[in-house]
mmCIF file of C-alpha atoms in Angstrom:
data_model
loop_
_atom_site.group_PDB
_atom_site.id
_atom_site.type_symbol
_atom_site.label_atom_id
_atom_site.label_comp_id
_atom_site.label_asym_id
_atom_site.label_seq_id
_atom_site.Cartn_x
_atom_site.Cartn_y
_atom_site.Cartn_z
ATOM 1 C CA SER A 28 46.592 -81.842 10.110
ATOM 2 C CA GLN A 29 50.382 -81.481 12.092
ATOM 3 C CA GLN A 30 50.747 -79.411 15.398
ATOM 4 C CA GLY A 31 53.810 -77.251 14.332
ATOM 5 C CA GLU A 32 54.269 -76.475 10.706
ATOM 6 C CA GLU A 33 57.540 -74.536 9.843
ATOM 7 C CA ASP A 34 57.911 -71.834 6.929
ATOM 8 C CA PRO A 35 60.059 -72.260 4.276
ATOM 9 C CA GLN A 36 60.222 -75.247 3.882
ATOM 10 C CA ALA A 37 63.478 -74.738 2.515
ATOM 11 C CA LEU A 38 65.938 -71.733 3.097
ATOM 12 C CA SER A 39 69.520 -70.395 1.286
ATOM 13 C CA ILE A 40 71.640 -67.315 2.704
ATOM 14 C CA GLN A 41 75.347 -66.368 2.612
ATOM 15 C CA GLU A 42 77.443 -66.903 5.360
ATOM 16 C CA GLY A 43 77.121 -64.241 7.757
ATOM 17 C CA GLU A 44 73.473 -63.829 7.015
ATOM 18 C CA ASN A 45 70.662 -64.126 9.618
ATOM 19 C CA ALA A 46 68.136 -66.358 8.954
ATOM 20 C CA THR A 47 64.414 -66.550 10.788
ATOM 21 C CA MET A 48 61.921 -69.774 10.221
ATOM 22 C CA ASN A 49 58.619 -69.803 11.479
ATOM 23 C CA CYS A 50 56.045 -72.089 13.469
ATOM 24 C CA SER A 51 52.723 -72.010 13.666
ATOM 25 C CA TYR A 52 50.611 -74.566 15.645
ATOM 26 C CA LYS A 53 47.020 -75.368 16.034
ATOM 27 C CA THR A 54 46.510 -76.976 20.362
ATOM 28 C CA SER A 55 47.585 -75.105 23.603
ATOM 29 C CA ILE A 56 50.897 -75.327 24.634
ATOM 30 C CA ASN A 57 52.729 -75.454 27.613
ATOM 31 C CA ASN A 58 56.383 -75.303 25.590
ATOM 32 C CA LEU A 59 56.897 -74.991 22.126
ATOM 33 C CA GLN A 60 61.168 -76.417 20.707
ATOM 34 C CA TRP A 61 63.651 -76.312 18.387
ATOM 35 C CA TYR A 62 65.438 -78.799 17.350
ATOM 36 C CA ARG A 63 68.142 -79.041 14.890
ATOM 37 C CA GLN A 64 69.052 -81.644 12.315
ATOM 38 C CA ASN A 65 72.379 -82.415 10.107
ATOM 39 C CA SER A 66 71.282 -84.568 7.349
ATOM 40 C CA GLY A 67 71.382 -88.162 7.831
ATOM 41 C CA ARG A 68 71.521 -87.994 12.165
ATOM 42 C CA GLY A 69 69.072 -87.593 14.578
ATOM 43 C CA LEU A 70 67.708 -84.792 16.415
ATOM 44 C CA VAL A 71 69.909 -82.262 18.468
ATOM 45 C CA HIS A 72 67.307 -79.821 20.841
ATOM 46 C CA LEU A 73 68.206 -76.665 20.699
ATOM 47 C CA ILE A 74 65.756 -74.317 22.732
ATOM 48 C CA LEU A 75 63.026 -74.490 24.929
ATOM 49 C CA ILE A 76 60.688 -71.626 25.612
ATOM 50 C CA ARG A 77 57.477 -71.334 27.616
ATOM 51 C CA SER A 78 53.825 -71.071 27.037
ATOM 52 C CA ASN A 79 54.582 -67.837 29.737
ATOM 53 C CA GLU A 80 58.074 -66.544 27.805
ATOM 54 C CA ARG A 81 58.099 -63.742 24.939
ATOM 55 C CA GLU A 82 61.427 -64.424 23.993
ATOM 56 C CA LYS A 83 64.700 -66.727 24.352
ATOM 57 C CA HIS A 84 68.266 -66.143 24.124
ATOM 58 C CA SER A 85 70.973 -68.739 23.517
ATOM 59 C CA GLY A 86 74.378 -67.935 22.034
ATOM 60 C CA ARG A 87 73.712 -67.087 18.190
ATOM 61 C CA LEU A 88 69.560 -68.409 18.425
ATOM 62 C CA ARG A 89 67.051 -65.945 19.287
ATOM 63 C CA VAL A 90 63.449 -68.013 19.753
ATOM 64 C CA THR A 91 60.043 -65.567 20.467
ATOM 65 C CA LEU A 92 56.693 -67.160 21.250
ATOM 66 C CA ASP A 93 53.254 -65.671 20.498
ATOM 67 C CA THR A 94 50.771 -67.574 22.471
ATOM 68 C CA SER A 95 48.062 -65.549 21.093
ATOM 69 C CA LYS A 96 48.670 -66.095 17.372
ATOM 70 C CA LYS A 97 49.878 -69.881 18.196
ATOM 71 C CA SER A 98 53.386 -69.011 16.169
ATOM 72 C CA SER A 99 57.227 -68.835 17.456
ATOM 73 C CA SER A 100 59.823 -68.017 15.218
ATOM 74 C CA LEU A 101 64.465 -69.196 15.455
ATOM 75 C CA LEU A 102 66.564 -66.393 14.179
ATOM 76 C CA ILE A 103 69.839 -67.557 13.426
ATOM 77 C CA THR A 104 72.358 -64.539 13.780
ATOM 78 C CA ALA A 105 75.721 -64.400 11.470
ATOM 79 C CA SER A 106 75.240 -67.644 10.157
ATOM 80 C CA ARG A 107 77.407 -70.259 9.015
ATOM 81 C CA ALA A 108 78.077 -72.883 6.758
ATOM 82 C CA ALA A 109 78.392 -75.255 9.850
ATOM 83 C CA ASP A 110 74.215 -74.167 10.166
ATOM 84 C CA THR A 111 73.165 -75.910 7.221
ATOM 85 C CA ALA A 112 70.698 -78.615 8.458
ATOM 86 C CA SER A 113 67.271 -79.113 9.510
ATOM 87 C CA TYR A 114 65.147 -77.080 11.943
ATOM 88 C CA PHE A 115 61.918 -78.477 13.439
ATOM 89 C CA CYS A 116 59.612 -76.935 16.049
ATOM 90 C CA ALA A 117 58.153 -79.546 18.197
ATOM 91 C CA THR A 118 55.471 -78.689 21.073
ATOM 92 C CA ASP A 119 53.698 -80.821 23.500
ATOM 93 C CA GLY A 120 50.213 -80.350 22.756
ATOM 94 C CA GLY A 121 49.178 -78.726 26.194
ATOM 95 C CA GLY A 122 51.201 -82.261 28.378
ATOM 96 C CA GLY A 123 51.030 -86.012 27.538
ATOM 97 C CA PHE A 124 53.825 -88.171 26.652
ATOM 98 C CA LYS A 125 53.858 -87.054 22.933
ATOM 99 C CA THR A 126 56.659 -84.169 21.446
ATOM 100 C CA ILE A 127 54.568 -83.321 17.771
ATOM 101 C CA PHE A 128 57.249 -82.375 15.388
ATOM 102 C CA GLY A 129 56.511 -80.304 11.994
ATOM 103 C CA ALA A 130 57.717 -81.033 8.642
ATOM 104 C CA GLY A 131 61.224 -79.063 9.108
ATOM 105 C CA THR A 132 63.012 -75.978 7.342
ATOM 106 C CA ARG A 133 65.876 -76.983 5.508
ATOM 107 C CA LEU A 134 68.429 -74.371 5.864
ATOM 108 C CA PHE A 135 71.471 -74.255 3.327
ATOM 109 C CA VAL A 136 74.427 -71.607 3.981
ATOM 110 C CA LYS A 137 76.814 -70.916 1.163
ATOM 111 C CA ALA A 138 80.051 -70.528 2.279
ATOM 112 C CA SER B 9 75.627 -88.449 31.976
ATOM 113 C CA GLN B 10 72.707 -89.992 29.971
ATOM 114 C CA THR B 11 73.467 -91.338 25.889
ATOM 115 C CA ILE B 12 71.216 -93.296 24.182
ATOM 116 C CA HIS B 13 73.212 -96.369 21.305
ATOM 117 C CA GLN B 14 70.632 -97.006 18.174
ATOM 118 C CA TRP B 15 71.818 -99.507 15.984
ATOM 119 C CA PRO B 16 72.883 -100.696 13.307
ATOM 120 C CA ALA B 17 73.281 -97.366 11.443
ATOM 121 C CA THR B 18 72.363 -98.285 7.766
ATOM 122 C CA LEU B 19 70.661 -101.948 7.084
ATOM 123 C CA VAL B 20 69.498 -103.449 3.613
ATOM 124 C CA GLN B 21 66.909 -105.916 4.092
ATOM 125 C CA PRO B 22 64.754 -107.553 1.115
ATOM 126 C CA VAL B 23 60.958 -107.408 1.022
ATOM 127 C CA GLY B 24 59.218 -110.308 3.235
ATOM 128 C CA SER B 25 62.152 -110.646 5.315
ATOM 129 C CA PRO B 26 62.206 -109.493 9.255
ATOM 130 C CA LEU B 27 63.169 -106.931 11.299
ATOM 131 C CA SER B 28 64.565 -106.119 14.790
ATOM 132 C CA LEU B 29 66.176 -102.816 15.596
ATOM 133 C CA GLU B 30 67.266 -101.672 18.714
ATOM 134 C CA CYS B 31 67.440 -98.931 21.106
ATOM 135 C CA THR B 32 69.197 -98.976 24.796
ATOM 136 C CA VAL B 33 69.446 -95.497 26.879
ATOM 137 C CA GLU B 34 71.842 -95.212 29.685
ATOM 138 C CA GLY B 35 72.315 -93.108 32.423
ATOM 139 C CA THR B 36 68.334 -92.984 33.504
ATOM 140 C CA SER B 37 65.799 -95.016 35.111
ATOM 141 C CA ASN B 38 62.127 -94.757 33.563
ATOM 142 C CA PRO B 39 62.618 -93.159 30.255
ATOM 143 C CA ASN B 40 59.606 -93.068 27.828
ATOM 144 C CA LEU B 41 60.608 -94.191 25.310
ATOM 145 C CA TYR B 42 59.917 -93.315 20.971
ATOM 146 C CA TRP B 43 59.852 -95.087 17.774
ATOM 147 C CA TYR B 44 59.960 -92.196 14.810
ATOM 148 C CA ARG B 45 60.309 -93.150 11.044
ATOM 149 C CA GLN B 46 61.056 -90.326 8.734
ATOM 150 C CA ALA B 47 60.895 -89.843 5.036
ATOM 151 C CA ALA B 48 63.739 -88.275 3.106
ATOM 152 C CA GLY B 49 63.192 -84.599 3.665
ATOM 153 C CA ARG B 50 60.251 -84.749 5.944
ATOM 154 C CA GLY B 51 59.115 -84.560 9.742
ATOM 155 C CA LEU B 52 58.925 -87.452 12.021
ATOM 156 C CA GLN B 53 56.215 -89.338 12.307
ATOM 157 C CA LEU B 54 56.067 -91.152 15.414
ATOM 158 C CA LEU B 55 54.994 -94.693 15.259
ATOM 159 C CA PHE B 56 55.134 -96.150 19.085
ATOM 160 C CA TYR B 57 56.018 -94.961 22.270
ATOM 161 C CA SER B 58 56.503 -96.629 25.560
ATOM 162 C CA VAL B 59 55.904 -95.413 29.824
ATOM 163 C CA GLY B 60 57.026 -98.134 31.546
ATOM 164 C CA ILE B 61 58.505 -102.075 30.897
ATOM 165 C CA GLY B 62 56.022 -103.800 28.350
ATOM 166 C CA GLN B 63 53.601 -100.729 27.571
ATOM 167 C CA ILE B 64 53.090 -100.161 23.999
ATOM 168 C CA SER B 65 51.136 -97.560 22.627
ATOM 169 C CA SER B 66 50.915 -97.557 18.756
ATOM 170 C CA GLU B 67 50.241 -94.134 16.857
ATOM 171 C CA VAL B 68 49.931 -95.743 13.303
ATOM 172 C CA PRO B 69 48.599 -99.320 12.188
ATOM 173 C CA GLN B 70 50.891 -100.660 9.929
ATOM 174 C CA ASN B 71 53.535 -103.872 9.658
ATOM 175 C CA LEU B 72 55.794 -102.674 12.508
ATOM 176 C CA SER B 73 55.722 -103.624 16.493
ATOM 177 C CA ALA B 74 57.549 -102.804 19.035
ATOM 178 C CA SER B 75 58.560 -104.367 22.039
ATOM 179 C CA ARG B 76 59.663 -102.902 25.886
ATOM 180 C CA PRO B 77 61.680 -106.406 27.544
ATOM 181 C CA GLN B 78 63.582 -103.598 29.939
ATOM 182 C CA ASP B 79 63.134 -100.771 31.329
ATOM 183 C CA ARG B 80 66.088 -98.853 29.055
ATOM 184 C CA GLN B 81 65.770 -101.203 25.815
ATOM 185 C CA PHE B 82 63.222 -100.230 22.981
ATOM 186 C CA ILE B 83 62.805 -103.166 20.276
ATOM 187 C CA LEU B 84 60.909 -102.274 16.652
ATOM 188 C CA SER B 85 60.025 -105.334 15.054
ATOM 189 C CA SER B 86 58.528 -106.477 11.753
ATOM 190 C CA LYS B 87 57.879 -110.390 10.475
ATOM 191 C CA LYS B 88 58.252 -109.339 6.907
ATOM 192 C CA LEU B 89 59.137 -106.131 5.685
ATOM 193 C CA LEU B 90 57.820 -104.032 2.647
ATOM 194 C CA LEU B 91 59.090 -101.887 0.429
ATOM 195 C CA SER B 92 57.071 -99.296 1.810
ATOM 196 C CA ASP B 93 58.796 -99.710 5.389
ATOM 197 C CA SER B 94 61.695 -98.097 4.222
ATOM 198 C CA GLY B 95 62.846 -94.685 5.869
ATOM 199 C CA PHE B 96 65.106 -93.114 8.647
ATOM 200 C CA TYR B 97 64.379 -94.799 11.799
ATOM 201 C CA LEU B 98 64.522 -92.652 14.812
ATOM 202 C CA CYS B 99 65.067 -94.108 18.428
ATOM 203 C CA ALA B 100 64.335 -91.237 21.033
ATOM 204 C CA TRP B 101 63.878 -90.690 25.140
ATOM 205 C CA ARG B 102 62.294 -88.844 27.648
ATOM 206 C CA SER B 103 62.915 -88.195 31.090
ATOM 207 C CA LEU B 104 60.051 -87.642 33.269
ATOM 208 C CA GLY B 105 59.231 -83.984 34.944
ATOM 209 C CA ALA B 106 57.860 -80.712 33.551
ATOM 210 C CA LYS B 107 60.455 -80.514 30.382
ATOM 211 C CA ASN B 108 59.075 -82.644 27.413
ATOM 212 C CA ILE B 109 62.741 -82.514 26.010
ATOM 213 C CA GLN B 110 63.685 -85.808 23.226
ATOM 214 C CA TYR B 111 67.194 -86.934 22.915
ATOM 215 C CA PHE B 112 67.576 -88.855 19.472
ATOM 216 C CA GLY B 113 69.373 -91.772 18.712
ATOM 217 C CA ALA B 114 71.728 -90.915 15.753
ATOM 218 C CA GLY B 115 68.799 -93.457 13.239
ATOM 219 C CA THR B 116 69.094 -96.655 10.754
ATOM 220 C CA ARG B 117 68.617 -95.658 7.416
ATOM 221 C CA LEU B 118 66.453 -98.860 6.259
ATOM 222 C CA SER B 119 66.281 -100.012 2.715
ATOM 223 C CA VAL B 120 63.712 -102.675 1.390
ATOM 224 C CA LEU B 121 64.399 -103.912 -1.992
#
């Protein structure tokens, strides 16, 4: 099955709340990334966490990585309506030319 | 800075017609280039990738082909489109080096009728 599976598939929250999305993967990795996609647009890279890192912050984003469980989470704090988008985790599969994307979590933030 | 151009943004084609989608990258040399297809509300399916001029790797056997005639140009083609070729097509590039961050074009919405 596909490397990188997000959970939940969809999430609806109120503006100001925190949003947490989870990702699981199957093989060893060098790093894991999170991307955002606005409806009908290309993906935009948000943050990369290396396999030897456990947590990383970027603005309102917080990413954790647990390589023993082969899982990662993306936390968006104090969400805004503009955060409404699909969020994808992606892994390098341990190296090589391919980046493997999950199916994504669709986040809807209600104003 | 690097930019990626993908066109057209939308395309409506009849079944059996040919297809040519073009993607160009500026501001970088010898990028890895990728074509993905995305079904509505789903993840990305890798179709082709290229690590150099004339070098194409196909991930999924199907009605499509890809070519890389120049270092920063990547073309997705079909001789005869099928209804199942409808979808959102994304081109992406990735620089060489330790990180494998991909940078995406704006996408092409293809409707085959």
